[in-house]
Amino acid sequence: MAEAHNPLEQFVIQTWIPIKIGDFDASFTNSSAFMLLAVIAAIALMVFAVRPRAGVPGRWQLLAELSYQFIAKMVSDNIGKEGRPYFPFVFSIFMFVLFGNLIGMIPYTFTFTSHIAVTLAMALVIFFMVTIIAFIKHGFHFFSFFLPAGVPIVLAPLMVAIEVISYFTRPFSLSVRLFANMMAGHTLLKVIGGFVVPLGIFGVVPIAGLVGVMGLEFLIAFLQAYIFTILTCIYINDAIHMH
Amino acid sequence: MPQLDITTFSPQIIWLFITFIILYVLMAKVALPRIGNILEQRQARIDDNLNAAQNLRNEATADAEAYDKSLADAREQARTAIYEATQEMSDESARRHEELGSRLSGEIKAAEERISEAKEAAVSGIREAAESVASVATERLIGVVPGDDAVQLAIAAALEASGKGTAK
C-alpha cells in the first residue's frame, strides 16, 4: 500500500488464486483469505481454547465462555425460549462479523465487512430466513404483520404501505449500516494517515488524532457486530412472535 | 469505489458462504454444545457445593441445638436433685423433730407418772404418819389407845375437810 494514496485503494479485491467454475468466478481473493482467517480465529477461540475441561477456566476459555453467555443472553432476552434453535446461527453471525471487523483493524489487512456484497448477502440470507420462518410458523396470518392490531381502518392503507416498505428495507439498512461504518472508519484512518508525512514535524498532530480514531474504530468494530447480531435477533423474534 | 465492482461480487459471496458454513457447523456441532456442557456442569458443581455447605450448616445448627438442650436438661436435672435433696432433708428434720417431740413427751409423761406415784406414796406415807402421830398423841393426851379404824376415819375426814384429799 506504500504508493497508494487513494484512500479507497485498501478496499480493492485482489485475486490470489483464480478459480472458475464454468462461467462462475469463485476465485480465492484477499477477501476470501480474511474470511477464512476470521473463521479460523473464531474456531481457535471457541474450540481449541476450550480444550481443558477444568472447573476454573483459563483466560481464553473465559473469553469463549463470556462470548457464549453474552449471545445466549441476547437470544433469550430478545427471542425467549423459542430462540434456542437459532442460537448457533446468531452466535456464528456475531463471531463472523466481530472477527472480520477486529482483524480488519490490524494495519495492512483487509476488512471483508467493508464490502456491500458481503454484508448484503448476509442481510438477504437473514431476511429470507426470517420470512420463511414467519411463513412456517404463521402461514398466511403472516400478512397481519403489516397491519398492527388496533389501527383505525382509515389509516390501514397508509400503515400497510409503511410497514411493507419498512419490512423490505430491512436487509438494506442492515447491510449498509455495517458496510458504511466499516468503510468510513477505514477511509478516515487512511485520510488522516496521509497527512502525517507531508506535515513533517507537525505530523504528530494527525498521529494523535489517529490514536483517538483508532480507539473509536475498535469500539465501532465491536458495536457494529453487536448491532448486526441484535437486529438479527429482533427480526427472528418478529418472525416467531409477530407483533 | 471498489465495493461497487460487480465482477468481485461472485467470489466474495461464494467464499462468504463457504467460510460461514464451516464456522456455523463447527459452532453448532462442536463448540457451543461443549461450552454449554461445561457451563452446566460447573453450575451443577457450584449448586452441589452450596447444597453441601447448607447441609453442613444445618447439621452444625442441629448439633448446637442438641448441645444447648442437653445443657438445659442437665441444669434442670441438677435443680430437681437439689430440690429433692432439700425436700428430703427438711422431711427428715421434721420427722426427727416429731420423733424427738414424741419421745420427750413420752418421757415427760413417764416422769409425771413417777412424780404422781411418788406423790401418792408420799401422801399415803403422810397418812400413815398422821395416823400413828394421831394415835400416839391421843394416847399421851388422854391415855386411851384409839382403834385403828377410828383414827383412819378421823384422818380421812380431816383430809377431806382440808380439801387435800386424794382420790384414794
Coordinates of C-alpha atoms in Angstrom, one line a residue:
Chain A
M1 CA 0.0 0.0 0.0
A2 CA 3.1 2.2 0.1
E3 CA 2.4 4.2 -3.0
A4 CA -1.4 4.0 -2.8
H5 CA -2.6 7.5 -2.0
N6 CA -6.2 6.8 -2.9
P7 CA -7.9 6.1 0.5
L8 CA -10.2 3.6 -1.3
E9 CA -7.2 1.6 -2.6
Q10 CA -7.4 -0.5 0.6
F11 CA -10.8 -1.9 -0.4
V12 CA -9.6 -3.3 -3.7
I13 CA -10.3 -7.0 -4.2
Q14 CA -7.2 -8.8 -5.3
T15 CA -7.4 -12.2 -6.8
W16 CA -4.9 -14.5 -5.3
I17 CA -5.9 -17.9 -6.8
P18 CA -8.2 -17.7 -9.9
I19 CA -10.9 -20.3 -9.7
K20 CA -13.5 -20.6 -12.4
I21 CA -16.5 -23.0 -12.3
G22 CA -17.9 -22.7 -15.7
D23 CA -18.7 -19.1 -16.2
F24 CA -18.8 -18.6 -12.4
D25 CA -15.9 -16.8 -10.8
A26 CA -15.1 -18.4 -7.4
S27 CA -11.5 -17.0 -7.2
F28 CA -9.7 -17.1 -3.9
T29 CA -9.2 -13.4 -3.1
N30 CA -7.8 -11.3 -0.3
S31 CA -11.4 -11.1 0.9
S32 CA -11.7 -14.9 1.0
A33 CA -8.4 -15.2 2.8
F34 CA -9.5 -12.9 5.6
M35 CA -12.9 -14.6 5.9
L36 CA -11.0 -17.8 6.3
L37 CA -8.7 -16.2 8.8
A38 CA -11.7 -14.8 10.8
V39 CA -13.3 -18.2 10.8
I40 CA -10.0 -19.9 11.9
A41 CA -9.6 -17.3 14.7
A42 CA -13.2 -17.9 15.9
I43 CA -12.7 -21.6 15.8
A44 CA -9.4 -21.3 17.7
L45 CA -11.1 -19.3 20.4
M46 CA -14.3 -21.4 20.7
V47 CA -13.0 -24.9 20.0
F48 CA -9.3 -25.1 20.8
A49 CA -9.1 -22.6 23.7
V50 CA -11.8 -24.6 25.5
R51 CA -9.9 -27.9 25.5
P52 CA -9.0 -28.0 29.2
R53 CA -12.2 -29.0 30.9
A54 CA -11.1 -27.5 34.1
G55 CA -13.6 -26.3 36.7
V56 CA -11.8 -23.0 36.8
P57 CA -11.4 -21.6 33.2
G58 CA -8.2 -20.0 31.9
R59 CA -8.1 -16.6 30.2
W60 CA -9.0 -17.7 26.7
Q61 CA -11.6 -20.2 27.9
L62 CA -13.2 -17.5 30.0
L63 CA -13.3 -15.3 26.9
A64 CA -15.0 -18.1 25.0
E65 CA -17.5 -18.7 27.8
L66 CA -18.2 -15.0 28.1
S67 CA -19.0 -14.8 24.4
Y68 CA -21.2 -17.8 24.7
Q69 CA -23.1 -16.3 27.6
F70 CA -23.3 -12.8 26.0
I71 CA -25.0 -14.1 22.9
A72 CA -27.1 -16.7 24.8
K73 CA -28.4 -13.9 27.0
M74 CA -29.1 -11.7 23.9
V75 CA -31.0 -14.5 22.3
S76 CA -33.1 -15.4 25.4
D77 CA -33.8 -11.7 26.1
N78 CA -34.9 -10.8 22.6
I79 CA -36.5 -14.1 21.4
G80 CA -37.2 -16.1 24.5
K81 CA -37.2 -19.9 24.8
E82 CA -38.2 -20.3 21.2
G83 CA -34.9 -18.7 20.2
R84 CA -32.9 -21.7 21.3
P85 CA -32.6 -23.3 17.9
Y86 CA -31.4 -20.1 16.3
F87 CA -28.6 -19.6 18.9
P88 CA -25.8 -21.2 16.9
F89 CA -26.8 -19.2 13.8
V90 CA -26.9 -15.9 15.8
F91 CA -23.6 -16.8 17.5
S92 CA -21.9 -17.6 14.2
I93 CA -23.1 -14.3 12.7
F94 CA -21.7 -12.4 15.7
M95 CA -18.3 -14.2 15.7
F96 CA -18.0 -13.8 11.9
V97 CA -18.7 -10.1 11.8
L98 CA -16.8 -9.4 15.0
F99 CA -13.6 -11.2 13.9
G100 CA -14.0 -9.7 10.4
N101 CA -14.1 -6.2 11.9
L102 CA -11.3 -6.8 14.5
I103 CA -8.9 -8.5 12.2
G104 CA -9.5 -5.6 9.7
M105 CA -8.2 -3.2 12.4
I106 CA -4.7 -4.6 12.0
P107 CA -2.7 -2.4 9.5
Y108 CA -2.3 -3.8 6.0
T109 CA -5.1 -6.3 6.5
F110 CA -8.4 -6.4 4.5
T111 CA -11.8 -5.8 6.1
F112 CA -14.3 -8.0 4.3
T113 CA -17.2 -6.5 6.2
S114 CA -16.5 -3.2 4.4
H115 CA -17.9 -4.7 1.2
I116 CA -21.5 -4.3 0.4
A117 CA -21.5 -7.5 -1.5
V118 CA -20.7 -9.4 1.7
T119 CA -23.0 -7.5 4.1
L120 CA -25.9 -7.5 1.7
A121 CA -25.5 -11.2 1.1
M122 CA -25.6 -11.9 4.8
A123 CA -28.5 -9.5 5.3
L124 CA -30.5 -11.1 2.5
V125 CA -29.9 -14.6 3.9
I126 CA -31.2 -13.4 7.2
F127 CA -34.1 -11.6 5.6
F128 CA -35.2 -14.7 3.6
M129 CA -34.6 -17.0 6.5
V130 CA -36.8 -14.8 8.8
T131 CA -39.5 -14.5 6.2
I132 CA -39.6 -18.3 5.7
I133 CA -39.7 -18.9 9.5
A134 CA -42.6 -16.5 9.7
F135 CA -44.5 -18.3 6.9
I136 CA -43.9 -21.7 8.5
K137 CA -45.0 -20.5 11.9
H138 CA -47.9 -18.4 11.0
G139 CA -48.9 -19.3 7.4
F140 CA -50.9 -16.6 5.7
H141 CA -51.5 -15.0 9.1
F142 CA -48.1 -13.6 8.4
F143 CA -49.6 -10.8 6.4
S144 CA -51.2 -9.4 9.6
F145 CA -47.7 -8.3 10.4
F146 CA -48.1 -5.4 8.0
L147 CA -51.2 -4.1 9.8
P148 CA -50.7 -3.8 13.6
A149 CA -53.7 -4.5 15.7
G150 CA -55.9 -1.6 16.8
V151 CA -55.1 0.7 13.9
P152 CA -58.2 2.7 12.7
I153 CA -59.4 1.3 9.3
V154 CA -58.9 4.7 7.7
L155 CA -55.2 4.6 8.4
A156 CA -54.9 1.0 7.2
P157 CA -53.7 1.7 3.6
L158 CA -51.1 4.1 4.9
M159 CA -49.9 1.8 7.7
V160 CA -49.7 -1.2 5.4
A161 CA -47.6 0.8 2.9
I162 CA -45.3 2.0 5.6
E163 CA -44.9 -1.5 7.2
V164 CA -44.3 -3.2 3.9
I165 CA -41.7 -0.6 2.9
S166 CA -40.0 -0.9 6.3
Y167 CA -40.0 -4.7 6.1
F168 CA -38.4 -4.8 2.7
T169 CA -35.8 -2.1 3.5
R170 CA -34.6 -4.2 6.4
P171 CA -31.9 -6.1 4.6
F172 CA -30.6 -2.9 3.0
S173 CA -30.5 -0.9 6.3
L174 CA -28.8 -3.9 8.0
S175 CA -26.2 -4.3 5.3
V176 CA -25.5 -0.6 4.6
R177 CA -25.1 0.2 8.3
L178 CA -22.3 -2.3 8.7
F179 CA -20.6 -1.8 5.4
A180 CA -20.7 2.1 5.6
N181 CA -19.4 2.2 9.2
M182 CA -16.5 -0.1 8.4
M183 CA -15.7 1.7 5.1
A184 CA -16.0 5.2 6.6
G185 CA -13.8 4.3 9.5
H186 CA -11.0 2.8 7.4
T187 CA -11.2 5.6 4.9
L188 CA -10.9 8.2 7.7
L189 CA -7.9 6.4 9.1
K190 CA -6.3 6.4 5.7
V191 CA -7.0 10.0 5.0
I192 CA -5.7 11.2 8.4
G193 CA -2.7 8.9 7.9
G194 CA -2.0 10.6 4.6
F195 CA -1.4 13.9 6.4
V196 CA 1.3 12.6 8.7
V197 CA 4.4 12.6 6.4
P198 CA 3.7 15.8 4.4
L199 CA 3.3 17.8 7.6
G200 CA 6.8 16.9 8.8
I201 CA 7.3 17.6 12.5
F202 CA 3.7 18.7 12.8
G203 CA 2.7 15.2 11.8
V204 CA 2.4 14.4 15.5
V205 CA -1.0 16.2 15.4
P206 CA -2.6 13.8 12.9
I207 CA -0.9 10.9 14.7
A208 CA -2.5 11.9 18.0
G209 CA -5.8 12.1 16.1
L210 CA -5.2 8.7 14.6
V211 CA -4.7 7.2 18.0
G212 CA -8.1 8.6 19.1
V213 CA -9.8 7.5 15.9
M214 CA -8.2 4.0 16.2
G215 CA -9.7 3.6 19.7
L216 CA -13.1 4.7 18.4
E217 CA -12.8 2.3 15.5
F218 CA -12.2 -0.6 17.9
L219 CA -15.4 0.4 19.7
I220 CA -17.2 0.6 16.4
A221 CA -15.9 -2.7 15.3
F222 CA -17.5 -4.3 18.3
L223 CA -20.5 -2.2 18.3
Q224 CA -21.4 -2.9 14.7
A225 CA -21.0 -6.6 15.3
Y226 CA -23.3 -6.2 18.2
I227 CA -25.9 -4.2 16.3
F228 CA -25.9 -6.6 13.4
T229 CA -26.4 -9.5 15.8
I230 CA -29.1 -7.9 17.9
L231 CA -31.1 -6.8 14.8
T232 CA -30.9 -10.4 13.6
C233 CA -32.3 -11.5 16.9
I234 CA -35.1 -8.9 16.7
Y235 CA -36.0 -10.0 13.2
I236 CA -36.2 -13.6 14.3
N237 CA -38.3 -12.6 17.2
D238 CA -40.7 -10.7 14.9
A239 CA -40.9 -13.8 12.8
I240 CA -41.8 -16.1 15.7
H241 CA -44.0 -13.8 17.8
M242 CA -45.2 -11.3 15.1
H243 CA -46.2 -8.0 16.7
Chain B
M1 CA -15.3 2.7 -5.3
P2 CA -14.0 -0.9 -5.3
Q3 CA -17.2 -2.0 -3.4
L4 CA -19.3 -1.4 -6.5
D5 CA -17.2 -3.6 -8.8
I6 CA -19.8 -6.2 -9.8
T7 CA -17.2 -8.6 -11.0
T8 CA -15.9 -9.1 -7.5
F9 CA -19.3 -10.0 -6.1
S10 CA -19.4 -13.6 -7.0
P11 CA -16.1 -14.7 -5.5
Q12 CA -16.9 -12.7 -2.3
I13 CA -20.3 -14.2 -1.9
I14 CA -19.2 -17.8 -2.7
W15 CA -16.4 -17.6 -0.1
L16 CA -18.7 -15.9 2.3
F17 CA -21.0 -19.0 2.1
I18 CA -18.1 -21.5 2.3
T19 CA -16.4 -19.9 5.3
F20 CA -19.6 -19.1 7.1
I21 CA -21.0 -22.6 6.7
I22 CA -17.7 -24.0 8.1
L23 CA -18.0 -21.7 11.1
Y24 CA -21.7 -22.4 11.6
V25 CA -21.2 -26.2 11.5
L26 CA -18.3 -26.2 13.9
M27 CA -20.0 -23.8 16.3
A28 CA -23.4 -25.7 16.2
K29 CA -21.9 -29.2 16.4
V30 CA -18.8 -28.8 18.4
A31 CA -18.0 -25.5 20.2
L32 CA -21.4 -24.4 21.6
P33 CA -22.6 -27.8 22.9
R34 CA -19.3 -28.3 24.6
I35 CA -19.2 -24.9 26.2
G36 CA -22.9 -25.3 27.2
N37 CA -22.0 -28.6 28.8
I38 CA -19.0 -27.1 30.7
L39 CA -21.2 -24.2 32.0
E40 CA -23.9 -26.6 33.0
Q41 CA -21.5 -28.9 34.8
R42 CA -19.9 -26.0 36.6
Q43 CA -23.2 -24.7 37.6
A44 CA -24.2 -28.2 38.9
R45 CA -21.0 -28.4 40.8
I46 CA -21.4 -25.0 42.4
D47 CA -25.0 -25.9 43.3
D48 CA -23.8 -29.2 44.8
N49 CA -21.2 -27.5 46.8
L50 CA -23.7 -24.9 48.0
N51 CA -26.1 -27.6 49.0
A52 CA -23.4 -29.5 50.8
A53 CA -22.4 -26.3 52.7
Q54 CA -26.1 -25.7 53.5
N55 CA -26.4 -29.3 54.8
L56 CA -23.3 -28.9 57.0
R57 CA -24.6 -25.7 58.4
N58 CA -27.9 -27.3 59.2
E59 CA -26.0 -30.1 60.9
A60 CA -23.9 -27.7 62.9
T61 CA -27.1 -25.8 63.9
A62 CA -28.7 -29.1 65.0
D63 CA -25.6 -30.1 67.0
A64 CA -25.6 -26.7 68.7
E65 CA -29.2 -27.0 69.5
A66 CA -28.7 -30.5 70.9
Y67 CA -25.8 -29.2 73.0
D68 CA -28.0 -26.4 74.3
K69 CA -30.8 -28.8 75.0
S70 CA -28.5 -31.2 76.9
L71 CA -27.1 -28.3 78.9
A72 CA -30.6 -27.1 79.8
D73 CA -31.6 -30.7 80.7
A74 CA -28.6 -31.1 82.9
R75 CA -29.4 -27.8 84.6
E76 CA -33.0 -28.9 85.1
Q77 CA -31.8 -32.2 86.5
A78 CA -29.5 -30.5 88.9
R79 CA -32.3 -28.2 90.0
T80 CA -34.6 -31.2 90.7
A81 CA -31.8 -33.0 92.5
I82 CA -31.2 -30.0 94.7
Y83 CA -34.9 -29.6 95.3
E84 CA -35.4 -33.3 96.2
A85 CA -32.4 -33.3 98.5
T86 CA -33.7 -30.2 100.2
Q87 CA -37.1 -31.7 100.5
E88 CA -35.7 -34.9 101.9
M89 CA -33.6 -33.1 104.4
S90 CA -36.5 -31.0 105.6
D91 CA -38.7 -34.1 105.7
E92 CA -36.0 -35.9 107.7
S93 CA -35.6 -33.0 110.1
A94 CA -39.3 -32.7 110.5
R95 CA -39.5 -36.4 111.2
R96 CA -36.8 -36.3 113.7
H97 CA -38.2 -33.3 115.3
E98 CA -41.5 -35.1 115.7
E99 CA -39.7 -38.2 117.0
L100 CA -37.8 -36.2 119.5
G101 CA -41.0 -34.5 120.5
S102 CA -42.9 -37.7 121.0
R103 CA -40.0 -39.2 122.8
L104 CA -39.8 -36.2 125.0
S105 CA -43.5 -36.1 125.7
G106 CA -43.4 -39.9 126.5
E107 CA -40.6 -39.2 128.9
I108 CA -42.5 -36.3 130.4
K109 CA -45.5 -38.5 130.8
A110 CA -43.4 -41.2 132.4
A111 CA -41.8 -38.6 134.7
E112 CA -45.2 -37.2 135.6
E113 CA -46.4 -40.7 136.4
R114 CA -43.4 -41.3 138.5
I115 CA -44.0 -38.0 140.2
S116 CA -47.6 -38.7 140.9
E117 CA -46.7 -42.2 142.1
A118 CA -44.1 -40.6 144.4
K119 CA -46.7 -38.1 145.4
E120 CA -49.2 -40.8 146.2
A121 CA -46.6 -42.7 148.1
A122 CA -45.7 -39.6 149.9
V123 CA -49.4 -38.8 150.6
S124 CA -50.0 -42.4 151.9
G125 CA -46.8 -42.1 154.0
I126 CA -48.2 -38.9 155.4
R127 CA -51.4 -40.6 156.2
E128 CA -49.7 -43.4 157.9
A129 CA -47.5 -41.0 159.7
A130 CA -50.6 -38.9 160.6
E131 CA -52.4 -42.0 161.8
S132 CA -49.5 -43.1 164.0
V133 CA -48.9 -39.5 165.2
A134 CA -52.7 -39.2 165.9
S135 CA -52.9 -42.4 167.9
V136 CA -49.7 -41.7 169.8
A137 CA -50.9 -38.1 170.5
T138 CA -54.3 -39.4 171.6
E139 CA -52.6 -42.0 174.0
R140 CA -50.4 -39.3 175.6
L141 CA -53.2 -36.8 175.9
I142 CA -56.0 -39.0 177.1
G143 CA -54.3 -42.3 177.9
V144 CA -56.6 -44.2 175.6
V145 CA -55.3 -46.1 172.6
P146 CA -57.8 -45.4 169.8
G147 CA -58.7 -48.2 167.5
D148 CA -57.0 -48.1 164.1
D149 CA -60.4 -47.8 162.3
A150 CA -61.3 -44.7 164.3
V151 CA -58.0 -43.0 163.6
Q152 CA -58.2 -43.8 160.0
L153 CA -61.7 -42.4 159.7
A154 CA -60.8 -39.2 161.5
I155 CA -57.7 -38.6 159.4
A156 CA -59.6 -39.2 156.2
A157 CA -62.3 -36.8 157.4
A158 CA -59.7 -34.2 158.3
L159 CA -58.0 -34.5 155.0
E160 CA -61.4 -34.4 153.2
A161 CA -62.3 -31.2 155.1
S162 CA -59.0 -29.5 154.3
G163 CA -59.7 -30.2 150.6
K164 CA -56.5 -32.0 150.2
G165 CA -57.9 -35.5 150.0
T166 CA -56.7 -37.6 147.2
A167 CA -58.7 -40.0 145.0
K168 CA -58.0 -42.8 147.5

